[in-house]
Amino acid sequence: MGKRTIVPFGPQHPVLPEPIHLDLALEDETVIEAIPSIGFVHRGLEKLVEKKDFQEYTYVAERICGICSFMHGMGYCMAVENIMSLTVPDRAEFLRTIWAELSRIHSHLLWLGLLADSIGFESLFMHCWRMREQILDLFDMTTGGRVIFSVCKIGGVRKDIDEEKLKRIVDVLNNIEDELRSLTSVFLEEQSIKGRLSGVGVLSQADAFGLGAVGPMARASGIVTDTRTLGYSAYPHVKFNIITAQEGDCFARTKVRIEEIFEAISIIRQCAALIPSDTLIAEPVKGLPKGEYFARLEQPRGEVIYYVKANGTKFLDRMRVRTPTFANLPALLQTLKGSELADVPVLVLTIDPCISCTER
Amino acid sequence: MNEVQTYRTLENKSSLIFAVNEMAKNGYRLVQISADKKEDYDLLYSFAKANELVNLRLRVEADEQIESISGIYSYSYLYENELKDLFGLDILHINVDFKGNLYHTQVKTPFLNKA
């Protein structure tokens, strides 16, 4: 038996922009167990529904996270809309889908940049974030915000995207698609990247299912799962592939996310072509919600769940968010077992952890 | 939407383990456990399979203890520790028990009482 030590990892670590702590039990350089500690910045945003009007709360929901802010607002709205039997206009559903997929592209590009940074590939990091910047500019152009958009509301959306802006979005995405093709060859063919990611942090298909993994984490282990197939928003009107890989390692998780960007671009192109020309983008909200509903949608990191329980007043009884990072923590801990200490930062990064979401 | 959501209320806490075991046997994935607290706890255990979402509802009195389901779904420990920390729910035999230290909140069990 080798020498046993406990190494604290986090809550502040160069690879983590947000606080999470792991106690790593090591035997020599090999991790034999990892014990997580979260909750350093738990904000209790779920509790705010007891004091905030259910319509105003959309703004709070968006602030759960700065990366998938739009989809947090959307998930919350979907849950309330279902309780109130509100039918969202078709154009609004297409607009929501466009913003959701743009969010996926920017989130995955952000993550690819962080991954490149974590393995010391600074120029690749800069290229990824340069491309991501163009998506943030599209958010700015269509919503007036780069991080928090405030365009989602119960019953629809607040802003429309006109023909000219839709064309601009497609043009920018065409350029990004070309640029991403050349970066893809670097990510997937460059030996130094392959060496750092291939065979590292393998999560088997059985473990991915048995530990409740979601999103790219599950799909990279061969599980065919994607909440978008439930048919919410405009997804029933567009064609898309569920990207999977079989290897279950860090390389597979990278490959899945890259291919998901191409799929997201394709979805947005289809939405831009198919969007109905109505002018209605929101249904008026009448009355107060009473009932309960679980809204499930596919965020960049995987399935997010919004549970809303309403009592017929303007304040909700309960709102609960189950974020994808929270669901992926047990799978992360499993992949850490048996890994080398030097691989831990990359491994933690490949679940694409969002602590802000988890500390809602 | 082609999702089907169903709710089933469990008669009492002793039927929880059996019901959860059935979900596991039938290939359902545990997707969340949540609580709401007024006088009693209103717990919802949610399971998904394809386009189905099944919610098992369990009402538990304020001072009652319940059994962990981590023997069936090993990863339920995060949800159960969360319920302990935020709602003060007494859950027995969690496979990884943080004993109230999963969340570093300033106020103990902040979700226990309504605003």
Coordinates of C-alpha atoms in Angstrom, one line a residue:
Chain A
M1 CA 0.0 0.0 0.0
G2 CA 1.3 3.5 -0.9
K3 CA 1.4 6.5 1.3
R4 CA -2.1 7.9 2.1
T5 CA -2.8 11.6 2.2
I6 CA -5.7 14.0 2.0
V7 CA -5.4 16.8 -0.4
P8 CA -7.9 19.7 -0.3
F9 CA -9.0 20.8 -3.8
G10 CA -10.8 24.2 -3.8
P11 CA -12.9 26.0 -2.9
Q12 CA -10.6 28.4 -4.8
H13 CA -8.7 26.8 -7.6
P14 CA -7.4 28.2 -10.9
V15 CA -9.5 25.8 -12.9
L16 CA -12.7 26.7 -11.0
P17 CA -14.2 30.2 -11.4
E18 CA -16.7 29.3 -8.6
P19 CA -16.3 27.6 -5.2
I20 CA -16.6 23.9 -4.8
H21 CA -14.4 21.9 -2.4
L22 CA -13.2 18.3 -2.7
D23 CA -11.3 16.4 -0.2
L24 CA -9.2 14.0 -2.2
A25 CA -8.0 10.9 -0.4
L26 CA -4.8 9.8 -2.2
E27 CA -2.7 6.7 -2.3
D28 CA 0.6 8.1 -3.6
E29 CA -0.7 10.1 -6.7
T30 CA -3.9 8.1 -7.2
V31 CA -7.3 9.3 -6.0
I32 CA -9.1 6.6 -4.0
E33 CA -12.0 8.7 -2.8
A34 CA -13.3 12.3 -3.3
I35 CA -15.7 13.9 -0.7
P36 CA -17.5 17.0 -2.0
S37 CA -18.4 20.1 0.0
I38 CA -20.7 22.6 -1.6
G39 CA -22.9 25.4 -0.4
F40 CA -20.3 28.1 0.1
V41 CA -22.4 30.7 -1.7
H42 CA -25.9 29.2 -1.4
R43 CA -28.3 32.0 -2.1
G44 CA -31.7 30.5 -1.3
L45 CA -33.3 32.0 -4.4
E46 CA -36.0 29.3 -4.3
K47 CA -37.2 30.8 -1.0
L48 CA -37.8 34.2 -2.7
V49 CA -41.0 33.0 -4.3
E50 CA -42.7 33.5 -1.0
K51 CA -42.1 37.2 -1.2
K52 CA -41.9 38.0 -5.0
D53 CA -44.9 38.2 -7.3
F54 CA -44.9 35.1 -9.5
Q55 CA -44.5 37.3 -12.7
E56 CA -41.6 39.3 -11.2
Y57 CA -39.9 36.1 -10.2
T58 CA -39.0 35.5 -13.8
Y59 CA -36.2 38.1 -13.4
V60 CA -34.9 36.2 -10.3
A61 CA -35.0 32.9 -12.1
E62 CA -32.8 34.3 -14.8
R63 CA -30.2 35.3 -12.3
I64 CA -29.7 31.8 -11.0
C65 CA -26.9 31.6 -13.5
G66 CA -25.1 33.9 -15.8
I67 CA -24.4 31.3 -18.5
C68 CA -27.7 29.7 -19.0
S69 CA -29.7 32.7 -17.7
F70 CA -32.2 32.6 -20.6
M71 CA -33.1 28.9 -20.0
H72 CA -33.6 29.4 -16.3
G73 CA -36.2 32.1 -17.1
M74 CA -37.7 29.9 -19.8
G75 CA -38.0 26.8 -17.5
Y76 CA -39.7 28.8 -14.8
C77 CA -42.1 30.4 -17.3
M78 CA -42.9 27.0 -18.8
A79 CA -43.8 25.6 -15.4
V80 CA -46.2 28.5 -14.6
E81 CA -47.6 28.6 -18.1
N82 CA -48.5 24.9 -17.8
I83 CA -50.2 25.5 -14.4
M84 CA -52.2 28.4 -15.9
S85 CA -53.0 26.6 -19.2
L86 CA -51.5 29.4 -21.1
T87 CA -50.7 28.8 -24.8
V88 CA -47.5 30.5 -25.8
P89 CA -47.7 32.0 -29.4
D90 CA -45.8 30.0 -32.0
R91 CA -43.5 32.8 -32.9
A92 CA -42.6 33.2 -29.3
E93 CA -41.8 29.5 -29.1
F94 CA -39.4 29.8 -32.1
L95 CA -37.8 32.9 -30.5
R96 CA -37.3 31.1 -27.3
T97 CA -35.7 28.2 -29.2
I98 CA -33.3 30.5 -31.0
W99 CA -32.2 32.2 -27.8
A100 CA -31.9 28.8 -26.0
E101 CA -29.7 27.4 -28.8
L102 CA -27.6 30.5 -28.9
S103 CA -27.1 30.0 -25.2
R104 CA -26.0 26.4 -25.8
I105 CA -23.4 27.6 -28.4
H106 CA -22.0 30.3 -26.1
S107 CA -21.9 28.0 -23.1
H108 CA -20.1 25.2 -25.0
L109 CA -17.6 27.7 -26.5
L110 CA -17.0 29.1 -23.1
W111 CA -16.4 25.6 -21.8
L112 CA -14.1 24.6 -24.7
G113 CA -12.0 27.7 -23.9
L114 CA -11.8 26.8 -20.2
L115 CA -10.7 23.3 -21.2
A116 CA -8.0 24.6 -23.5
D117 CA -6.9 27.0 -20.7
S118 CA -6.8 24.1 -18.2
I119 CA -4.4 22.1 -20.3
G120 CA -2.2 25.1 -21.0
F121 CA -3.3 25.7 -24.6
E122 CA -3.8 29.5 -24.3
S123 CA -4.2 30.4 -28.0
L124 CA -7.0 27.8 -28.3
F125 CA -8.7 29.3 -25.3
M126 CA -8.5 32.8 -26.9
H127 CA -10.0 31.6 -30.2
C128 CA -12.9 29.9 -28.4
W129 CA -13.7 33.0 -26.4
R130 CA -13.3 35.2 -29.4
M131 CA -15.9 33.2 -31.2
R132 CA -18.1 33.2 -28.1
E133 CA -17.9 37.0 -28.1
Q134 CA -19.8 37.0 -31.4
I135 CA -22.7 35.1 -29.8
L136 CA -22.8 37.6 -26.9
D137 CA -23.0 40.4 -29.5
L138 CA -26.0 38.7 -31.0
F139 CA -27.6 38.6 -27.6
D140 CA -26.9 42.3 -27.3
M141 CA -28.4 43.0 -30.7
T142 CA -31.6 41.0 -30.1
T143 CA -32.2 41.6 -26.4
G144 CA -30.1 44.5 -25.2
G145 CA -28.2 42.3 -22.7
R146 CA -25.2 40.1 -23.0
V147 CA -25.7 38.0 -19.8
I148 CA -29.1 38.7 -18.4
F149 CA -31.7 39.3 -21.2
S150 CA -35.1 39.7 -19.5
V151 CA -36.8 38.8 -22.7
C152 CA -38.7 35.7 -21.4
K153 CA -42.0 36.4 -19.7
I154 CA -44.9 34.2 -18.6
G155 CA -47.0 33.8 -21.7
G156 CA -44.3 34.4 -24.3
V157 CA -41.4 36.8 -24.8
R158 CA -41.0 40.6 -24.5
K159 CA -39.0 41.3 -27.7
D160 CA -39.3 40.1 -31.3
I161 CA -36.4 39.5 -33.7
D162 CA -37.1 41.1 -37.1
E163 CA -36.1 39.6 -40.5
E164 CA -32.9 41.6 -40.8
K165 CA -31.7 40.5 -37.4
L166 CA -32.6 36.9 -38.1
K167 CA -30.5 37.1 -41.3
R168 CA -27.6 38.6 -39.3
I169 CA -27.8 35.8 -36.8
V170 CA -27.6 33.2 -39.6
D171 CA -24.7 35.0 -41.2
V172 CA -22.7 35.2 -38.0
L173 CA -23.4 31.5 -37.3
N174 CA -22.2 30.6 -40.8
N175 CA -18.9 32.2 -40.0
I176 CA -18.7 30.6 -36.6
E177 CA -19.4 27.2 -38.2
D178 CA -16.5 27.6 -40.6
E179 CA -14.2 28.7 -37.9
L180 CA -15.3 26.0 -35.5
R181 CA -14.5 23.3 -38.2
S182 CA -10.9 24.3 -38.1
L183 CA -10.8 24.5 -34.3
T184 CA -12.5 21.1 -34.2
S185 CA -9.5 19.5 -35.9
V186 CA -7.3 21.0 -33.2
F187 CA -9.4 19.7 -30.4
L188 CA -9.9 16.2 -31.8
E189 CA -6.7 15.6 -33.7
E190 CA -3.9 17.4 -31.8
Q191 CA -1.8 14.8 -30.0
S192 CA -1.2 16.9 -26.9
I193 CA -4.9 17.4 -26.3
K194 CA -5.7 13.7 -27.0
G195 CA -3.0 12.7 -24.6
R196 CA -4.5 14.8 -21.8
L197 CA -8.1 13.7 -22.4
S198 CA -8.2 10.2 -23.9
G199 CA -8.8 7.4 -21.4
V200 CA -9.0 9.9 -18.5
G201 CA -12.0 9.9 -16.2
V202 CA -13.9 7.1 -17.9
L203 CA -17.6 6.8 -16.9
S204 CA -19.2 3.6 -18.1
Q205 CA -22.7 3.6 -19.5
A206 CA -23.9 1.6 -16.6
D207 CA -22.4 4.0 -14.1
A208 CA -23.7 7.0 -16.0
F209 CA -27.2 5.6 -15.7
G210 CA -26.8 4.3 -12.2
L211 CA -25.5 7.6 -10.9
G212 CA -28.2 9.7 -12.6
A213 CA -25.9 11.6 -15.0
V214 CA -27.5 14.0 -17.4
G215 CA -26.6 16.0 -20.5
P216 CA -23.3 15.7 -22.4
M217 CA -21.9 13.8 -19.4
A218 CA -24.4 11.0 -19.9
R219 CA -24.4 11.2 -23.7
A220 CA -20.6 10.9 -23.8
S221 CA -21.1 7.5 -22.0
G222 CA -23.4 6.2 -24.7
I223 CA -26.8 7.1 -23.1
V224 CA -29.2 8.4 -25.7
T225 CA -31.0 11.1 -23.7
D226 CA -32.1 14.6 -24.5
T227 CA -34.9 16.5 -22.9
R228 CA -35.6 18.4 -26.1
T229 CA -37.2 15.2 -27.5
L230 CA -40.1 15.8 -25.0
G231 CA -41.3 18.3 -27.6
Y232 CA -41.4 21.6 -25.8
S233 CA -41.1 25.0 -27.4
A234 CA -40.3 24.8 -31.2
Y235 CA -38.3 21.6 -31.0
P236 CA -41.1 19.5 -32.5
H237 CA -40.8 21.6 -35.7
V238 CA -37.0 21.1 -36.2
K239 CA -34.8 18.2 -36.9
F240 CA -31.8 17.5 -34.7
N241 CA -29.5 14.6 -33.8
I242 CA -28.8 13.5 -30.2
I243 CA -25.0 13.5 -30.1
T244 CA -23.5 10.5 -28.3
A245 CA -20.1 8.9 -27.9
Q246 CA -19.3 5.5 -26.4
E247 CA -15.9 6.0 -24.7
G248 CA -17.2 7.9 -21.6
D249 CA -13.8 9.7 -21.1
C250 CA -12.9 13.4 -21.1
F251 CA -12.2 13.3 -24.8
A252 CA -15.7 11.9 -25.5
R253 CA -17.3 14.7 -23.4
T254 CA -15.3 17.2 -25.5
K255 CA -16.3 15.6 -28.8
V256 CA -20.0 15.6 -27.8
R257 CA -20.0 19.2 -26.8
I258 CA -18.3 20.3 -30.1
E259 CA -20.8 18.4 -32.2
E260 CA -23.6 19.8 -30.2
I261 CA -22.6 23.3 -31.3
F262 CA -23.0 22.3 -34.9
E263 CA -26.4 20.8 -34.1
A264 CA -27.4 24.0 -32.3
I265 CA -26.4 26.1 -35.4
S266 CA -28.5 23.8 -37.6
I267 CA -31.5 24.2 -35.2
I268 CA -31.2 28.0 -35.3
R269 CA -31.0 28.0 -39.1
Q270 CA -34.2 25.9 -39.3
C271 CA -35.9 28.1 -36.8
A272 CA -35.0 31.2 -38.8
A273 CA -36.5 29.6 -41.9
L274 CA -39.6 28.2 -40.3
I275 CA -40.6 31.0 -37.8
P276 CA -44.2 32.0 -38.3
S277 CA -44.8 35.6 -39.4
D278 CA -47.5 36.4 -36.8
T279 CA -47.0 39.5 -34.8
L280 CA -48.2 38.0 -31.5
I281 CA -45.3 37.2 -29.2
A282 CA -47.1 36.9 -25.8
E283 CA -50.4 35.8 -24.4
P284 CA -51.8 38.1 -21.7
V285 CA -51.7 36.6 -18.2
K286 CA -55.1 36.5 -16.6
G287 CA -55.8 35.3 -13.1
L288 CA -53.5 33.6 -10.6
P289 CA -51.8 30.2 -10.8
K290 CA -53.1 27.3 -8.8
G291 CA -51.6 23.8 -9.1
E292 CA -48.2 22.2 -9.6
Y293 CA -46.0 21.3 -12.5
F294 CA -42.6 20.0 -13.3
A295 CA -41.0 21.7 -16.4
R296 CA -38.0 19.8 -17.8
L297 CA -35.7 21.3 -20.4
E298 CA -32.3 20.7 -21.9
Q299 CA -29.7 23.3 -20.7
P300 CA -26.2 23.2 -22.1
R301 CA -25.1 21.0 -19.1
G302 CA -28.1 18.8 -19.3
E303 CA -31.6 18.3 -18.0
V304 CA -32.8 21.0 -15.6
I305 CA -36.0 20.7 -13.7
Y306 CA -38.3 23.4 -12.5
Y307 CA -41.0 22.5 -10.0
V308 CA -43.6 25.1 -9.3
K309 CA -46.4 24.7 -6.7
A310 CA -49.0 27.6 -6.8
N311 CA -51.8 28.3 -4.3
G312 CA -54.0 30.7 -6.2
T313 CA -52.3 33.8 -4.8
K314 CA -49.6 36.0 -6.4
F315 CA -47.0 34.3 -4.2
L316 CA -46.0 30.7 -5.0
D317 CA -45.9 28.0 -2.3
R318 CA -42.8 26.4 -3.6
M319 CA -40.3 26.7 -6.5
R320 CA -37.6 24.1 -6.8
V321 CA -34.8 23.9 -9.4
R322 CA -32.8 20.7 -9.9
T323 CA -29.8 21.8 -11.9
P324 CA -27.7 19.5 -14.2
T325 CA -24.5 20.1 -12.2
F326 CA -26.2 18.9 -9.1
A327 CA -27.3 15.8 -10.9
N328 CA -23.8 15.2 -12.3
L329 CA -21.9 15.4 -9.0
P330 CA -22.2 11.7 -8.1
A331 CA -20.9 10.8 -11.6
L332 CA -18.0 13.2 -11.1
L333 CA -17.0 11.6 -7.8
Q334 CA -17.1 8.2 -9.5
T335 CA -14.8 9.3 -12.3
L336 CA -12.3 10.8 -9.8
K337 CA -11.8 7.4 -8.1
G338 CA -8.7 5.9 -9.6
S339 CA -7.6 9.0 -11.4
E340 CA -4.2 10.6 -11.1
L341 CA -4.0 13.8 -9.0
A342 CA -2.7 15.7 -12.0
D343 CA -5.8 14.9 -14.0
V344 CA -8.3 16.1 -11.3
P345 CA -8.6 19.7 -12.5
V346 CA -9.3 18.6 -16.1
L347 CA -11.7 15.9 -14.9
V348 CA -13.7 18.3 -12.7
L349 CA -13.9 20.6 -15.6
T350 CA -15.2 18.0 -18.0
I351 CA -18.6 17.8 -16.2
D352 CA -18.8 21.6 -17.1
P353 CA -19.6 22.4 -13.4
C354 CA -21.8 25.4 -12.8
I355 CA -21.7 26.2 -9.2
S356 CA -23.8 29.3 -9.5
C357 CA -26.7 27.1 -10.7
T358 CA -26.1 24.6 -8.0
E359 CA -26.0 27.3 -5.3
R360 CA -29.3 28.8 -6.5
Chain B
M1 CA -45.3 18.4 -25.4
N2 CA -45.4 14.6 -25.4
E3 CA -44.4 14.3 -21.7
V4 CA -46.8 12.4 -19.4
Q5 CA -46.6 13.5 -15.7
T6 CA -48.3 11.4 -13.0
Y7 CA -48.6 11.9 -9.3
R8 CA -49.2 9.0 -6.9
T9 CA -49.7 9.6 -3.1
L10 CA -48.1 7.0 -0.9
E11 CA -50.3 5.8 2.0
N12 CA -47.5 6.1 4.6
K13 CA -43.8 6.2 5.0
S14 CA -43.5 2.4 5.3
S15 CA -44.6 2.1 1.6
L16 CA -41.9 4.4 0.4
I17 CA -39.1 1.9 0.1
F18 CA -41.3 -0.6 -1.7
A19 CA -42.6 2.0 -4.1
V20 CA -39.1 3.3 -4.9
N21 CA -37.8 -0.2 -5.3
E22 CA -40.5 -0.8 -7.9
M23 CA -39.4 2.3 -9.8
A24 CA -35.8 1.1 -9.8
K25 CA -36.8 -2.4 -11.0
N26 CA -38.8 -0.9 -13.9
G27 CA -35.8 1.1 -15.1
Y28 CA -36.8 4.6 -13.9
R29 CA -34.1 7.2 -13.1
L30 CA -34.4 9.3 -10.0
V31 CA -34.5 12.9 -11.1
Q32 CA -35.1 14.8 -8.0
I33 CA -36.5 14.8 -4.4
S34 CA -38.1 18.0 -3.2
A35 CA -40.0 19.1 -0.1
D36 CA -42.5 21.8 0.9
K37 CA -43.2 22.4 4.6
K38 CA -46.3 23.9 6.1
E39 CA -47.5 22.0 9.2
D40 CA -46.2 18.7 7.7
Y41 CA -43.7 17.9 5.1
D42 CA -44.9 17.4 1.5
L43 CA -42.2 15.3 -0.2
L44 CA -42.1 14.5 -3.9
Y45 CA -39.8 11.8 -5.3
S46 CA -39.6 12.1 -9.1
F47 CA -38.6 9.4 -11.5
A48 CA -38.2 9.6 -15.3
K49 CA -38.2 7.1 -18.1
A50 CA -38.5 8.1 -21.7
N51 CA -41.3 10.7 -21.8
E52 CA -42.8 9.7 -18.5
L53 CA -42.3 11.6 -15.2
V54 CA -43.7 9.8 -12.2
N55 CA -44.0 11.7 -8.9
L56 CA -44.4 9.8 -5.6
R57 CA -45.9 12.0 -3.0
L58 CA -45.3 11.3 0.7
R59 CA -46.7 13.3 3.6
V60 CA -44.6 13.2 6.7
E61 CA -45.3 14.8 10.1
A62 CA -42.9 17.5 11.3
D63 CA -41.2 15.3 13.9
E64 CA -41.3 12.0 12.0
Q65 CA -38.2 10.2 10.7
I66 CA -38.1 8.6 7.3
E67 CA -35.8 6.1 5.7
S68 CA -33.2 7.0 3.1
I69 CA -33.7 5.6 -0.4
S70 CA -29.9 5.6 -1.0
G71 CA -29.8 1.8 -0.6
I72 CA -31.8 1.7 -3.9
Y73 CA -30.6 4.9 -5.7
S74 CA -27.1 5.4 -4.4
Y75 CA -27.0 9.0 -5.7
S76 CA -30.1 10.1 -3.7
Y77 CA -27.7 11.1 -0.9
L78 CA -27.2 14.6 -2.3
Y79 CA -31.0 15.2 -2.5
E80 CA -31.5 13.8 1.0
N81 CA -28.7 15.8 2.6
E82 CA -30.1 18.9 0.9
L83 CA -33.5 18.2 2.5
K84 CA -31.8 17.7 5.9
D85 CA -29.9 21.0 5.6
L86 CA -32.6 23.2 4.2
F87 CA -35.8 21.7 5.7
G88 CA -34.5 19.9 8.8
L89 CA -36.0 16.7 7.7
D90 CA -34.8 13.7 9.7
I91 CA -33.7 11.1 7.2
L92 CA -32.1 7.9 8.5
H93 CA -29.4 5.7 7.0
I94 CA -28.2 7.9 4.2
N95 CA -25.2 6.2 2.6
V96 CA -23.2 9.4 2.6
D97 CA -24.5 11.5 5.5
F98 CA -23.0 15.1 5.7
K99 CA -24.8 15.5 9.1
G100 CA -26.1 19.0 8.2
N101 CA -22.9 20.2 6.6
L102 CA -23.6 19.9 2.9
Y103 CA -24.6 23.6 2.8
H104 CA -22.8 26.3 4.7
T105 CA -25.8 28.4 5.3
Q106 CA -25.8 31.3 7.9
V107 CA -29.2 30.2 9.2
K108 CA -29.8 26.6 10.1
T109 CA -32.6 24.9 8.1
P110 CA -33.6 28.1 6.3
F111 CA -36.5 26.6 4.4
L112 CA -38.2 25.1 7.5
N113 CA -40.6 28.0 8.1
K114 CA -42.5 30.0 5.5
A115 CA -41.7 33.7 5.1

